[in-house]
Structures are given as structure tokens and as C-alpha cells.
Coordinates of C-alpha atoms and ligand atoms in Angstrom, one line a residue:
Chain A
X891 CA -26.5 43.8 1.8
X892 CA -26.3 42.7 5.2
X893 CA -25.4 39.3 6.4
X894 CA -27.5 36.1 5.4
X895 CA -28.9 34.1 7.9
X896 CA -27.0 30.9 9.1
X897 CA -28.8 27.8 10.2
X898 CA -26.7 25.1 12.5
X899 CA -26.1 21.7 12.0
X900 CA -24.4 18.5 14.1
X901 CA -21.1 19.7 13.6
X902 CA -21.1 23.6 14.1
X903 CA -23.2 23.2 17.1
X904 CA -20.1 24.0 19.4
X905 CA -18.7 26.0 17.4
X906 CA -22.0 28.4 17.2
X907 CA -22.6 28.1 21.3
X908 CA -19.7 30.0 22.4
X909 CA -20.1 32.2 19.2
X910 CA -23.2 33.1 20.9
X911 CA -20.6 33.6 24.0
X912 CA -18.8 35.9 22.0
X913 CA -15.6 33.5 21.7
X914 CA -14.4 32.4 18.6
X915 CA -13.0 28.6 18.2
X916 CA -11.0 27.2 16.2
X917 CA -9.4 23.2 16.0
X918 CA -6.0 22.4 17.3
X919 CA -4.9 18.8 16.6
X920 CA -3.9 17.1 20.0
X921 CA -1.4 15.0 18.3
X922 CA 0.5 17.0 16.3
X923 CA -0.6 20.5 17.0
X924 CA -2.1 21.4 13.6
X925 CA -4.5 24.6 13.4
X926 CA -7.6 24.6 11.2
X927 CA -11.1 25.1 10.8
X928 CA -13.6 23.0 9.0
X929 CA -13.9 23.3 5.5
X930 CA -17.5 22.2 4.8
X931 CA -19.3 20.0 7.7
X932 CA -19.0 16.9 6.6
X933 CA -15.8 15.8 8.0
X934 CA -15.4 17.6 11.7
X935 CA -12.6 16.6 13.9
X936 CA -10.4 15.1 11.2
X937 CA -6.5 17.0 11.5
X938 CA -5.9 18.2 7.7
X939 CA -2.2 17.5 8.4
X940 CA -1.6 14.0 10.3
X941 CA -4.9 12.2 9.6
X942 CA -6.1 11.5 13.1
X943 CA -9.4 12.5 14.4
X944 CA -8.0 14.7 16.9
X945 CA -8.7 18.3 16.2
X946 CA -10.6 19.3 19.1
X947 CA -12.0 22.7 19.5
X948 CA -10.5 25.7 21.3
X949 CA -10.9 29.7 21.8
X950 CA -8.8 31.8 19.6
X951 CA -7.6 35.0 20.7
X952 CA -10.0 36.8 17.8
X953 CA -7.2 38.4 16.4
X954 CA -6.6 38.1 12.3
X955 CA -4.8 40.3 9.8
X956 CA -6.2 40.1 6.1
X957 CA -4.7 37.9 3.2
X958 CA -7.4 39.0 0.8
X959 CA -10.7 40.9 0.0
X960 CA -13.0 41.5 -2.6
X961 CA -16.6 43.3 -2.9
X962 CA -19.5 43.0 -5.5
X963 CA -21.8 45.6 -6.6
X964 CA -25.5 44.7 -5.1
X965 CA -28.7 45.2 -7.3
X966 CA -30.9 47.6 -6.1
X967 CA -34.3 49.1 -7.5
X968 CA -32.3 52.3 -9.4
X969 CA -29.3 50.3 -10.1
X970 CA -26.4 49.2 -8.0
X971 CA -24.5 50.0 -4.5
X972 CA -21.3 48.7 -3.5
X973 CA -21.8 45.5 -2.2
X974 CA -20.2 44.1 1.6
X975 CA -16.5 43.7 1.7
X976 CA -15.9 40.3 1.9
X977 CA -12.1 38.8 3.6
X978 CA -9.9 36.4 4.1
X979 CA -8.6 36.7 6.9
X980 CA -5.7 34.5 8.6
X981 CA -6.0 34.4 12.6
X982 CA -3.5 34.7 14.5
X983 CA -3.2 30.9 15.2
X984 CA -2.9 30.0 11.6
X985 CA -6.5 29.0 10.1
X986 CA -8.0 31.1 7.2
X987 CA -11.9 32.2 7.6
X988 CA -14.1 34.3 5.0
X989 CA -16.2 36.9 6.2
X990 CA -17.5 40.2 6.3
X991 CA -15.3 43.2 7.1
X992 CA -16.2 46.2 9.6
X993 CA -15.3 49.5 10.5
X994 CA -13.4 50.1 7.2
X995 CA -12.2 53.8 7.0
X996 CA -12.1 54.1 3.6
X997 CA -12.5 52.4 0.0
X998 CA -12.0 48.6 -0.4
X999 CA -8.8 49.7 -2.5
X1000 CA -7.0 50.8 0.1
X1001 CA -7.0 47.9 2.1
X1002 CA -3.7 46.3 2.4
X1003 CA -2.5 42.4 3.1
X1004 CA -1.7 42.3 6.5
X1005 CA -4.0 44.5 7.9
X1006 CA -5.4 43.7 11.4
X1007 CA -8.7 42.9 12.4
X1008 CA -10.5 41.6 15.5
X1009 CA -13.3 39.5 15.7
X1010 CA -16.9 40.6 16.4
X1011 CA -20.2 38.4 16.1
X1012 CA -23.5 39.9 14.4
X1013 CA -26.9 38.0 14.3
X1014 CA -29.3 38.5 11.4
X1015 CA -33.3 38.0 12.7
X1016 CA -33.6 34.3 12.8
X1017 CA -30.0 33.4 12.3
X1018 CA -27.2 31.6 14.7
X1019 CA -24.7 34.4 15.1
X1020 CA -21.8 34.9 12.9
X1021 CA -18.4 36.6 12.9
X1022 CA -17.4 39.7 11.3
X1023 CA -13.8 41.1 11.2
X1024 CA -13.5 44.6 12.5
X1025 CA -10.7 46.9 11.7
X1026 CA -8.0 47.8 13.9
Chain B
X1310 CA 9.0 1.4 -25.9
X1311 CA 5.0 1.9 -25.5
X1312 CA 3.5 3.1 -28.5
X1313 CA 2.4 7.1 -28.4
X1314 CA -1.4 8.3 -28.3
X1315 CA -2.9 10.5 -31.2
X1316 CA -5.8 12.5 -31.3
X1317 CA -7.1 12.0 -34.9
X1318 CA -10.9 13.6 -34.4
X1319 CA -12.3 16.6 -33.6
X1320 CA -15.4 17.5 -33.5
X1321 CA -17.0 21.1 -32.1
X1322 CA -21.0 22.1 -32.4
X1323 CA -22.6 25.0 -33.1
X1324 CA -21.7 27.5 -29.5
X1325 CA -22.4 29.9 -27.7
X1326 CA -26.5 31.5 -27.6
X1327 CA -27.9 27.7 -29.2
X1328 CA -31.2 27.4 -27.8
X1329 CA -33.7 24.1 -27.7
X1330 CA -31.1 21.7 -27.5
X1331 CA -30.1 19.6 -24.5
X1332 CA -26.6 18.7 -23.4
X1333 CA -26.7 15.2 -24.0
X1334 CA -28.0 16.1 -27.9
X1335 CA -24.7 18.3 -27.7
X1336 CA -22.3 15.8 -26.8
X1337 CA -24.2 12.8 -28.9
X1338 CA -23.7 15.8 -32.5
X1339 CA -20.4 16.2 -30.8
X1340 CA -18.9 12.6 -30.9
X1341 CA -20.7 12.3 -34.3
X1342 CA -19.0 15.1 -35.9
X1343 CA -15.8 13.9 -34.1
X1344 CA -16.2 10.3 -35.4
X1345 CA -16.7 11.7 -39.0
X1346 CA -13.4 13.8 -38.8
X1347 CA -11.5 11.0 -37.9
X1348 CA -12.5 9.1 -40.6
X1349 CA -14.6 6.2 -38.4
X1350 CA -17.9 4.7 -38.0
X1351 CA -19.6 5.1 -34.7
X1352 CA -19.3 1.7 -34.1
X1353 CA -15.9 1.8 -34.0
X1354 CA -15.4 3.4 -30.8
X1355 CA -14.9 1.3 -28.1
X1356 CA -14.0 3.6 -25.1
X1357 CA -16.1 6.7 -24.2
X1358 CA -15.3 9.4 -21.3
X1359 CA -18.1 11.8 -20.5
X1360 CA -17.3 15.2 -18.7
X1361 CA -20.7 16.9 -17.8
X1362 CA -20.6 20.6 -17.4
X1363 CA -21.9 22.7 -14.8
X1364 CA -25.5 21.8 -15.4
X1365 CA -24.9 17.9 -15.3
X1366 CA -27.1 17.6 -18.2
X1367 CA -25.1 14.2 -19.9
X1368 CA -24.3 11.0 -18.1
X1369 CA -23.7 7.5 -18.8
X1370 CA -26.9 7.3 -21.1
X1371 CA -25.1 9.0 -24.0
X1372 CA -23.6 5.3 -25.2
X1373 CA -27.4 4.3 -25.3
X1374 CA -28.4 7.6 -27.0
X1375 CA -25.7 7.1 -29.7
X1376 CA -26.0 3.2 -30.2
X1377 CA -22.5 2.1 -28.8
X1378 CA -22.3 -1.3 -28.6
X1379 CA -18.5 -2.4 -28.5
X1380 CA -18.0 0.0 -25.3
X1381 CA -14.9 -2.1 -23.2
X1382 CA -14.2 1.3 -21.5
X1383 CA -17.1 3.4 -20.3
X1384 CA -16.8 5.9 -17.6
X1385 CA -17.7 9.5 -16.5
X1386 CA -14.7 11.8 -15.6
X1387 CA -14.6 15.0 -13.6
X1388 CA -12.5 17.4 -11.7
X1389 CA -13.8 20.4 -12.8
X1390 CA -12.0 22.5 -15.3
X1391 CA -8.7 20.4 -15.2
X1392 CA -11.1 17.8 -16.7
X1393 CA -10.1 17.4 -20.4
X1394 CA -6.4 16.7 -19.9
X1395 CA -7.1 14.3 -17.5
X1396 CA -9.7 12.4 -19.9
X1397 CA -7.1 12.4 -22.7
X1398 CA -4.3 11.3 -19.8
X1399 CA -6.7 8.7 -19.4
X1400 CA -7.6 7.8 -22.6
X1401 CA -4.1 7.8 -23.8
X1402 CA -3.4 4.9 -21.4
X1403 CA -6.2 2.8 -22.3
X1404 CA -5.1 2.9 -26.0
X1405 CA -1.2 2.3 -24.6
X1406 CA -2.6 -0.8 -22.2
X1407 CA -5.4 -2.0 -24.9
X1408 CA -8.2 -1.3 -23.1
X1409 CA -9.5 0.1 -26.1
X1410 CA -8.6 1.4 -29.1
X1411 CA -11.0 4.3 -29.7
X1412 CA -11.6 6.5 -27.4
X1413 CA -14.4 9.5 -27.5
X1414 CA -13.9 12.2 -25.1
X1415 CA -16.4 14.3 -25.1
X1416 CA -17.6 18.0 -22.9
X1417 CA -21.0 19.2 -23.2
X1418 CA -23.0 21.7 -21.7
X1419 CA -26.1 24.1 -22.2
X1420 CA -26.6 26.1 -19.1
X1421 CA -28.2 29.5 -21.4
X1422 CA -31.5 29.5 -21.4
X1423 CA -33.4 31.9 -24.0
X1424 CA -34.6 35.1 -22.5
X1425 CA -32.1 34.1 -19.3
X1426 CA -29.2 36.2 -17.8
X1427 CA -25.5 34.3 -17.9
X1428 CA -26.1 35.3 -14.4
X1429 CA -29.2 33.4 -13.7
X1430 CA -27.7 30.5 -16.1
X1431 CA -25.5 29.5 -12.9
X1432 CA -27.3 30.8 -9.7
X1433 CA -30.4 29.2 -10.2
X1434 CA -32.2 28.3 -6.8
X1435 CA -31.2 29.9 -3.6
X1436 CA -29.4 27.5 -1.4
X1437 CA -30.1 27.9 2.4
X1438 CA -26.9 28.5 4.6
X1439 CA -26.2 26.0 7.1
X1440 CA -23.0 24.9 9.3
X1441 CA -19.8 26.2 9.2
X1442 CA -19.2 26.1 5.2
X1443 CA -22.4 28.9 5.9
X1444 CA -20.4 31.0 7.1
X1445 CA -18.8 32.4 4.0
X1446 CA -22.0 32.1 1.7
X1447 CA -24.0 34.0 4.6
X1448 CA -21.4 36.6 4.4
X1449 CA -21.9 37.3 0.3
X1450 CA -18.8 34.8 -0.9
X1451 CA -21.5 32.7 -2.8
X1452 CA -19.6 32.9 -6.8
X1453 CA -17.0 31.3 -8.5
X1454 CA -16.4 35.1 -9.1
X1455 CA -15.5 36.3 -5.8
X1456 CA -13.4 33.1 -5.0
X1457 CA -11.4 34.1 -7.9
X1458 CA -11.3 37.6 -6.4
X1459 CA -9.8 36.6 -3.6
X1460 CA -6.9 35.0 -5.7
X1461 CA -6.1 37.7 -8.0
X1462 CA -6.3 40.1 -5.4
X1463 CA -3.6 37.9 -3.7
X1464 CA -1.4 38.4 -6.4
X1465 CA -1.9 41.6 -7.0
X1466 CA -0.3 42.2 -3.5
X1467 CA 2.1 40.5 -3.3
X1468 CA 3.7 41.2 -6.9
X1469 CA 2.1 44.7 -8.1
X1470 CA -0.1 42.9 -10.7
X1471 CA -2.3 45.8 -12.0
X1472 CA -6.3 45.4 -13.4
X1473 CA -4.8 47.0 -16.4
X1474 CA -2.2 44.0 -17.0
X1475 CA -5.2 41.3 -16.3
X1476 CA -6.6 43.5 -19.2
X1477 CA -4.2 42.8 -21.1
X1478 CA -4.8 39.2 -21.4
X1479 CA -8.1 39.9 -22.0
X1480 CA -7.8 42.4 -25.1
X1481 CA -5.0 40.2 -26.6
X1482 CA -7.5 37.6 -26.8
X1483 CA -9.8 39.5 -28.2
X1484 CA -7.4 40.1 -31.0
X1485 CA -7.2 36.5 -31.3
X1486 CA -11.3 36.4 -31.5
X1487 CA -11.3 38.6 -34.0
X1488 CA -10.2 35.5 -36.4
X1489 CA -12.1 32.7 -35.3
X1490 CA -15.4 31.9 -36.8
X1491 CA -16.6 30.4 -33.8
X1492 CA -15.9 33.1 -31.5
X1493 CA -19.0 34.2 -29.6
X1494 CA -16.8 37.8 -28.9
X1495 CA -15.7 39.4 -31.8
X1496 CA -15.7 43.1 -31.8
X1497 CA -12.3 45.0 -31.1
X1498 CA -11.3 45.6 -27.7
X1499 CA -9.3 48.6 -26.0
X1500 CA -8.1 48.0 -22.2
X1501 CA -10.2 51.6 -22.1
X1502 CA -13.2 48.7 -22.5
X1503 CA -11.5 46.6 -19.8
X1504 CA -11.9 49.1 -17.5
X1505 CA -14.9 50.6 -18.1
X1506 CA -16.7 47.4 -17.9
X1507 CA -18.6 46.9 -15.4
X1508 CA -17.7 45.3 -11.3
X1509 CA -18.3 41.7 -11.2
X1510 CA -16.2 41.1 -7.9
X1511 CA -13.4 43.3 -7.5
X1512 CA -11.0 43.8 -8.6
X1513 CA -12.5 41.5 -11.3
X1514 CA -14.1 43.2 -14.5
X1515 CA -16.8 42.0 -16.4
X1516 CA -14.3 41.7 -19.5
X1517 CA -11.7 39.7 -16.8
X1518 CA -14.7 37.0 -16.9
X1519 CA -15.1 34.0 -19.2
X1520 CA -18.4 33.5 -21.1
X1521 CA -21.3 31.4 -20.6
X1522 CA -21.9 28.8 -23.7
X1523 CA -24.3 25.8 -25.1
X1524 CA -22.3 23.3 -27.0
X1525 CA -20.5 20.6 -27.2
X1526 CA -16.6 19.3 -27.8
X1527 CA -15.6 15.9 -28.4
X1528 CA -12.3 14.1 -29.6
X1529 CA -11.1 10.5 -30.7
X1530 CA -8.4 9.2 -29.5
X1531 CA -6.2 6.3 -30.7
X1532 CA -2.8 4.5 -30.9
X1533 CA 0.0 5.9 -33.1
X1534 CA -0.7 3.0 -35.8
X1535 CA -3.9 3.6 -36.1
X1536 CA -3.1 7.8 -36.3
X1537 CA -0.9 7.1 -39.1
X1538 CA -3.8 6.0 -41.3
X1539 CA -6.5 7.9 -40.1
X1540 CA -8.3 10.3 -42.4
X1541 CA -7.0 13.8 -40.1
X1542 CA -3.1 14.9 -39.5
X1543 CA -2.8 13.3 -36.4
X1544 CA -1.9 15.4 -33.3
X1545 CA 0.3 13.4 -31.1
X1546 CA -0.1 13.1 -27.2
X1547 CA 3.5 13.2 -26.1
X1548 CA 2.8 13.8 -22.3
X1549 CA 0.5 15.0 -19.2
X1550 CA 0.1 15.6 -15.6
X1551 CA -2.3 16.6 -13.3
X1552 CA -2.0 18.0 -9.8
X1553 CA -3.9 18.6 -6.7
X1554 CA -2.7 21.2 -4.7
X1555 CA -4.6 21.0 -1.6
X1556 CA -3.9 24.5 -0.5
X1557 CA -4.0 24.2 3.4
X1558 CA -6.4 27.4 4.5
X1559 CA -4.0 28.5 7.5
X1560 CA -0.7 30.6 7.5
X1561 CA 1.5 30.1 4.3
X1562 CA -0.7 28.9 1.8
X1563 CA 0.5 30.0 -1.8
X1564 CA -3.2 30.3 -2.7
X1565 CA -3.4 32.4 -5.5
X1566 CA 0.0 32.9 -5.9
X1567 CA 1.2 29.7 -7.1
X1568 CA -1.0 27.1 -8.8
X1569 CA -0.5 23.3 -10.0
X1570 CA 0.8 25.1 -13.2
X1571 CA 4.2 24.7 -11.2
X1572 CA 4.1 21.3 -11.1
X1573 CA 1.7 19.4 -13.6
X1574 CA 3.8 21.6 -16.5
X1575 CA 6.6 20.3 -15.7
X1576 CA 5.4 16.4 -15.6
X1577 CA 4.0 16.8 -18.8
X1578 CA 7.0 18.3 -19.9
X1579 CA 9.5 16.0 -19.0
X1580 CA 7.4 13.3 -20.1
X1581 CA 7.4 14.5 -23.8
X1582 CA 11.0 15.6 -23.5
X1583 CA 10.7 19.3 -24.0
X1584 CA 11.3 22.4 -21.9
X1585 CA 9.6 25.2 -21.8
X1586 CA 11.4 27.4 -24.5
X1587 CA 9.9 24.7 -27.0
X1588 CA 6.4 25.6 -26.6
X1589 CA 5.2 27.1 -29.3
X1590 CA 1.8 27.6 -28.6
X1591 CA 0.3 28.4 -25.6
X1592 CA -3.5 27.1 -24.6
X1593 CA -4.5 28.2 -21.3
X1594 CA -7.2 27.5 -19.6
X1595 CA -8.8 31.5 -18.8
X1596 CA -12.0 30.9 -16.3
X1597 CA -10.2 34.7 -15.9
X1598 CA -8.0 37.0 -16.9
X1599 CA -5.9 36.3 -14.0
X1600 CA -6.0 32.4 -14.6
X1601 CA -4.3 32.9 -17.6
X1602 CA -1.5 35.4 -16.3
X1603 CA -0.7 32.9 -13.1
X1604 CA -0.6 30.1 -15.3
X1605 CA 2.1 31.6 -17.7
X1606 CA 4.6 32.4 -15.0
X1607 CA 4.1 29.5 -13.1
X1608 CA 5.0 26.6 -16.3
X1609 CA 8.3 29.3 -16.7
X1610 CA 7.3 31.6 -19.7
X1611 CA 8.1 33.9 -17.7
X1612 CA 9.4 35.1 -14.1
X1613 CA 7.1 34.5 -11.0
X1614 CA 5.6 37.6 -10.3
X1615 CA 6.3 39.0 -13.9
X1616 CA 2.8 37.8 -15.5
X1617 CA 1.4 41.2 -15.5
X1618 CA 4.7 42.6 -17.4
X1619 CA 4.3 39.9 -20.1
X1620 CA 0.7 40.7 -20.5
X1621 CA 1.6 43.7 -21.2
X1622 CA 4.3 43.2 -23.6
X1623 CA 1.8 42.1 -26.3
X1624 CA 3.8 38.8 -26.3
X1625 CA 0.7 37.0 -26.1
X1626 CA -1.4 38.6 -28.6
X1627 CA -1.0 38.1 -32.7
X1628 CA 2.1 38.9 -34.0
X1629 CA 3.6 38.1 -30.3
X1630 CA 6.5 36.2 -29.4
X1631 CA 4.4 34.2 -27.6
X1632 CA 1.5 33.3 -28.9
X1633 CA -1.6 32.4 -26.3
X1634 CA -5.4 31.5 -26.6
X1635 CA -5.2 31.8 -30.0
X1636 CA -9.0 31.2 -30.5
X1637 CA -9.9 33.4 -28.0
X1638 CA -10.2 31.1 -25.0
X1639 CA -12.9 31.3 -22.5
X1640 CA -12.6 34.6 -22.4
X1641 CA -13.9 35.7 -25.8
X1642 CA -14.6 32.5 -28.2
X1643 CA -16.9 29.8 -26.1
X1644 CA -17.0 28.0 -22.6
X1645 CA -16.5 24.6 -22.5
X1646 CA -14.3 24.1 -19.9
X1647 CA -11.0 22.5 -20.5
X1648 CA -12.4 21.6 -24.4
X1649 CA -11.9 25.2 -25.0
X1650 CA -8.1 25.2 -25.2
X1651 CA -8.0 21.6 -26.0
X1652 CA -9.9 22.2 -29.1
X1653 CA -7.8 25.2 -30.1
X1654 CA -4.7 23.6 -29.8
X1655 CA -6.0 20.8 -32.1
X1656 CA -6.7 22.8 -34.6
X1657 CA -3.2 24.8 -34.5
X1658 CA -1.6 21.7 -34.3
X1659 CA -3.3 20.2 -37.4
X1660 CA -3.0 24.1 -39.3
X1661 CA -6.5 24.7 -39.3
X1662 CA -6.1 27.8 -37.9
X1663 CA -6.7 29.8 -40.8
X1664 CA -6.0 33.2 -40.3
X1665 CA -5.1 33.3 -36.9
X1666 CA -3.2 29.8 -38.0
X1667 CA 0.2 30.6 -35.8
X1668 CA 3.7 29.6 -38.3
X1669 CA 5.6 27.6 -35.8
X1670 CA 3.2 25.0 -34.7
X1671 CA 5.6 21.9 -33.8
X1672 CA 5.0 21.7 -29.9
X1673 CA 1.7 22.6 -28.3
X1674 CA 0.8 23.2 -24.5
X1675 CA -2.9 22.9 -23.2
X1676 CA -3.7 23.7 -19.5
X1677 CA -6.6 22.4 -17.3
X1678 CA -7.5 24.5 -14.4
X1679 CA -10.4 23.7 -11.8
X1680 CA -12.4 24.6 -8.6
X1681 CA -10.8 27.6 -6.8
X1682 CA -7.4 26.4 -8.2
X1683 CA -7.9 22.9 -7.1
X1684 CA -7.5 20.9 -10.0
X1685 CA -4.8 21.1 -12.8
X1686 CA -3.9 19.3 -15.6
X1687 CA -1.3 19.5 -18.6
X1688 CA -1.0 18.3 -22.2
X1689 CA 1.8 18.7 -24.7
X1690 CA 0.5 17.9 -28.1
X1691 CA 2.4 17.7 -31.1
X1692 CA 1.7 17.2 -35.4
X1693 CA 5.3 15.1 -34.2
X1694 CA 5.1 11.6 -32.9
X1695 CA 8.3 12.6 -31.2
X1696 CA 9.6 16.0 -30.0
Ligands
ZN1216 ZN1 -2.9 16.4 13.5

């Protein structure tokens, strides 16, 4: 399985233009400094840790390394294949983000925590592009 | 000093594959057969706390459905899994402050359909992706399953926790299965099984899973005076807590590694004046095998990181030093949510347990565990009005 297709809304609107750029973003709090992305997008500029309605966007470098992964078998006519890896990745500026992983050498269970990744944006037909983490 | 809370009812349907019956008609039989345990007439409840299940399928209307008409506390409660031990938190108070004096709590659910996959129970009607919480479902992460995943994978990382040891839990609990009636899992497992089963999000085994149930759970609650003439042993409340972690998503999180086990154990603890070494009955809430591992180091049965080790110990199986999910859980005897080990623990408590009845039964824990490892909530229940 490939990616699903990702619609935009109000609040992912800037967020999606410069990933169409090819630059990830993620919030920084002007007030106290606080990294984070969105969690759903409902709430959109509000800083997780002092309250104010200052996170504003800004690039990150695209850098990550992996907290976590997992991967689920995918039904197929015959049966089942192994399904996309799916991460958690932490980038380098703090936030967390779950997404596909690329370029993996070899089994899922060889992965490590702390592995590094770098950001890469794919576009399913009829989708806003979204990011993939690629190995190395 | 405030008078203590008792639990004097219990009442548990049919489970598990129960077709043609919705959840509100769960949860109405449910109260019923709780009202009759207890020893009281329906219209001697005046307090009534609803927890729907996954499928929503019972609301306010179940006072109307069952005829209350001296409700002075009415309300619906939810925060996921951590539910139960929150509503009997709840209820507890409003006997203590006179809010009420009877108090149904009731869980009911019926997301199996006949001729349906557990599967399909849950996952019914595609959801478009849109915005920035898109981005994770358009990359696969659409199941409670894989969110878990992500947890015990965390763990297994950071402190060597092995599939085999979350197997562990799992076949202990079996064992446990093996002597309860209600059990919807019965037949002996091996962690041979455990393993073989099949991938549900890895490294998550189908066996690592809990099941998916129709039925309903419901319990009275009342003051200590009342308790001490009610029909039923009475199984004390002697304290709870619930926390919230609000795990931050950005660098040094303790997702997955710690949960509110670490801190809503301890408040219920010290509220009913007892450490950990006088639990004697463990009731943990097991969404999955790794749930149930996690919570046991972090309330201190253990140390942190050392879940695995225990698991495999056989500690927690019969016979164990420290016996856990002694119905089964989630894992192997029915789904309904929090109910699950708040039920069981009633019934050790009381010395129902029949042959899986455990022999030291003074001081009982029940654990509440919700959303990705949002929500958590503790209970110590006791056959003791004081520890
Ligand atoms: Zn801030």
C-alpha cells in the first residue's frame, strides 16, 4: 500500500504550500520558544506549553531520527504482503510526526531508535503532497 | 471522618458473540441484574452513570428505558478505557456528599455484528483524510492497533522487552480463562501459539490483542451503612485517582514508556492507606499484552523496565505470586472496557471466584487505561471497610 490521499483544510493550508515547495514547517512559539506541530486541526496556532496563540510557522531543517515504527500486513487477493512501515519520527527541532518510511535496507526489525532520516514529499493522484522519511 | 463507599451489586450479561440485542437493552438487563444482586428495587436507584462503548449505542435515554423516576444524579461519563474507575471515583463522592444514595454505573456495548469480522466491527465507513491529523491516517496509522505498536515498540527499545515476554501476559491469562465460565477464550495456550499467530501491527500479535464483545456490566454503589445491610458481601471503595498524562509529541516524551500507572496508583494508594506490597490481586486493564506489562512496573510490582522478566516469571499466572487478570481480562474472557477488570475484581473480592477464586483476597487493585495512553484511572477495592 501506497500513501492515501490527503485533502487540505483552513489550517494546513500553509503548511501544505511550501510542502508543495519541498520545505517542511513546523511551529515555534514566539513567546517562549516551544516546538510542536498540530495535533488534529482544530486548534492551530495555540503553544502546547505556555498557552498563548503564538506558535507561528517555520522551515525545519527535514532532519529526524526514529522513536518508533510499526508495519501491518496488507490484504491482497492471494493473501497478505507486508504492509508500509509506518514511524515516529522526532525532528531535529523537537516535534514528533507519523509517517511513512523510505529507502529501508532491510527488515522492519532491524530498525533501531535513533536512526536518521530526512524528509522527502510524495503526492498520491489527487492528493496535497505529503512527507515521507527517508533513510540515512 | 466521611463515611466509605461500597459496591454491593454486580451485575454482568450474557458476552461475547450475543447477537440481536442492542446496547442500550445490554446496559438496561445489566442494571437489572445488578439491582437484583444488591438486593434493591429499581426504583431505588437514585444516581445513574452511563459509559457508552465504542459504538455509542446507550445514552441518557436508558433512565426512560428502565423507568427511573427518583434520578437526583444523572449523567454520561467518558474518557475512554480509564472510564469505570472514574465513574465509581465519581459515584463514590456522590454517596459521600448525598447526592444520592444509589448509584448504577453501568458499560455497555455491542459492536459484533452476526456474519461480521472483529475487524469490520470497528472500521466501519472509510473516513476521508484531511488536514494535518491526515497525515498519519494517509500514511496507514489508521488503528488503535498500530498506535499501540508504536508504544510497545518504544519499550521494547529502550528496555529489551521481547514479543515472547508480552506473550507471556497473554498465555498466563489464558490460564486464568481456562476457569471462568464467562470467558469467550478458553482453550489452552502455548507462547508457541503467541507467536505463531498471526501480524496485526508489529510487533503486535493477534494473541497480544484484546477481544471484541456484546454485553453489558453494571454496578450499584452505595454508602458503608447501607453496604452493611445489603443483600451481597460488600466490596469497599477505599480509594482512586485518575491521571492525564498529556504526553507532549516532541523530544522527551515518556510515551510508551511510562504511563499514568505511575501516578494515579499511587493516589489511590495513599488514599486507602496501602502500598503496593498489599495488593493482593491485580486487575489490569489489557487493551494489550503490553498494557498490562507497562502497567505492572509502573504501580511498583516490579522494577521499571523489568515487566517483561515478571511476565515471564509466571508470577502472574495461577499459582503465581502475583496473581493478575484472574478472569482472563480483555485479553481472553470479554471486552468491556474498564468493566472488564472492575468486574473481576468484584467478584474476587466477594470470593466468587470459584475455581480460579485466588486465597488472599483482602486488598484489590483495578486499573483504567484509555486512548493511546491518555487516560488512567485507579481503584483499591477491598471485602474491608478499612485497610
Ligand atoms: Zn509558548
Amino acid at each position: 500500500m501506497t500513501l492515501a490521499a490527503l485533502a487540505r483544510d483552513d489550517a494546513s493550508a500553509q503548511f501544505l504550500d511550501a510542502a508543495a515547495q519541498g520545505v517542511l514547517l513546523y511551529q515555534r512559539c514566539s513567546a517562549c520558544g516551544h516546538a510542536q506541530l498540530p495535533i488534529g486541526g482544530s486548534v492551530r496556532t495555540r503553544c502546547r506549553n505556555c498557552g498563548r496563540n503564538e506558535a507561528a510557522w517555520t522551515p525545519a531543517s527535514g532532519a529526524a531520527t526514529l522513536v518508533s515504527w510499526t508495519s501491518s500486513p496488507v490484504r491482497t487477493a492471494d493473501g497478505t504482503e507486508p504492509g508500509p512501515v509506518i514511524g515516529l519520527l522526532e525532528l531535529a527541532e523537537g516535534p514528533w510526526l507519523e509517517t511513512q518510511l523510505r529507502g529501508l535496507a532491510g527488515a522492519p526489525g532491524e530498525l533501531d531508535e535513533g536512526a536518521p532520516f530526512h524528509v522527502g514529499f510524495e503526492q498520491p493522484e489527487g492528493s496535497e503532497p505529503i512527507p515521507v522519511f527517508i533513510a540515512g | 471522618m466521611t463515611e466509605k463507599s461500597a459496591i454491593i451489586g454486580l451485575g454482568i450479561t450474557e458476552m461475547g458473540k450475543v447477537y440481536g440485542r442492542t446496547a442500550a437493552e445490554f446496559a438496561a438487563d445489566a442494571v437489572v441484574l445488578a439491582a437484583a444482586d444488591a438486593g434493591c428495587e429499581l426504583h431505588d436507584i437514585d444516581g445513574l452513570l452511563i459509559s457508552a462503548g465504542v459504538q455509542q449505542g446507550v445514552g441518557l435515554g436508558l433512565a426512560r428505558d428502565l423507568g427511573l423516576r427518583n434520578l437526583t444524579l444523572l449523567s454520561e461519563v467518558q474518557a475512554f478505557g480509564s472510564t469505570a474507575g472514574g465513574m465509581v471515583a465519581q459515584a463514590s463522592m456522590a454517596v459521600q456528599s448525598g447526592l444520592a444514595t444509589t448509584v448504577a454505573c453501568v458499560f455497555a456495548d455491542a459492536p459484533l455484528v452476526q456474519g461480521g469480522s472483529a475487524g469490520a466491527a470497528y472500521g466501519a465507513g472509510r473516513r476521508t483524510f484531511t488536514g494535518f491529523g491526515g497525515i498519519a491516517a494517509a500514511s496507514g496509522l489508521t488503528s488503535t492497533n498500530a498506535m499501540y505498536a508504536l508504544a510497545a515498540r518504544r519499550h521494547m527499545q529502550k528496555y529489551g522487552t521481547t514479543s515472547e515476554q508480552f506473550g507471556a501476559v497473554a498465555v498466563a491469562q489464558r490460564a486464568w480463562a481456562a476457569m471462568n465460565p464467562r470467558a469467550q477464550m478458553q482453550a489452552p495456550m502455548t507462547i508457541e501459539d503467541h507467536q505463531n499467530s498471526r501480524m496485526i501491527a508489529d510487533p503486535l500479535h493477534l494473541l497480544d490483542c484484546c477481544l471484541v464483545s456484546n454485553g453489558g456490566v453494571a454496578v450499584i454503589v452505595t454508602s458503608q451503612s447501607r453496604a452493611e445491610a445489603s443483600a451481597k458481601p460488600a466490596v469497599y471503595v477505599l480509594g482512586w485517582g485518575q491521571t492525564h498524562p498529556g504526553y507532549t509529541r516532541t523530544s522527551g516524551s515518556e510515551f510508551g514508556l511510562i504511563t499514568g500507572a505511575a501516578t494515579s496508583g499511587p493516589m489511590a494508594m495513599k488514599m486507602a492507606g496501602v502500598s503496593v506490597g498489599d495488593i493482593d490481586v491485580r486487575e489490569l486493564y489489557d487493551c494489550y499484552t503490553y498494557t498490562a506489562l507497562v502497567s505492572l512496573e509502573d504501580y511498583g510490582f516490579c522494577e521499571k523496565g523489568e515487566g517483561g522478566a515478571l511476565a515471564q516469571s509466571g508470577a502472574l499466572a495461577p499459582g503465581g505470586s502475583l496473581p493478575t487478570n484472574t478472569g482472563g481480562g480483555q485479553l481472553s474472557s470479554y471486552y468491556m472496557w474498564g468493566y472488564t477488570p472492575l468486574s473481576e475484581a468484584i467478584i474476587q473480592a466477594r470470593g466468587e471466584g470459584g475455581e480460579r477464586q485466588v486465597a488472599k483476597n483482602d486488598v484489590v487493585l483495578v486499573s483504567g487505561n484509555g486512548g493511546i495512553l491518555d487516560h488512567h484511572s485507579s481503584l483499591i477495592l477491598s471485602k474491608h471497610a478499612a485497610a
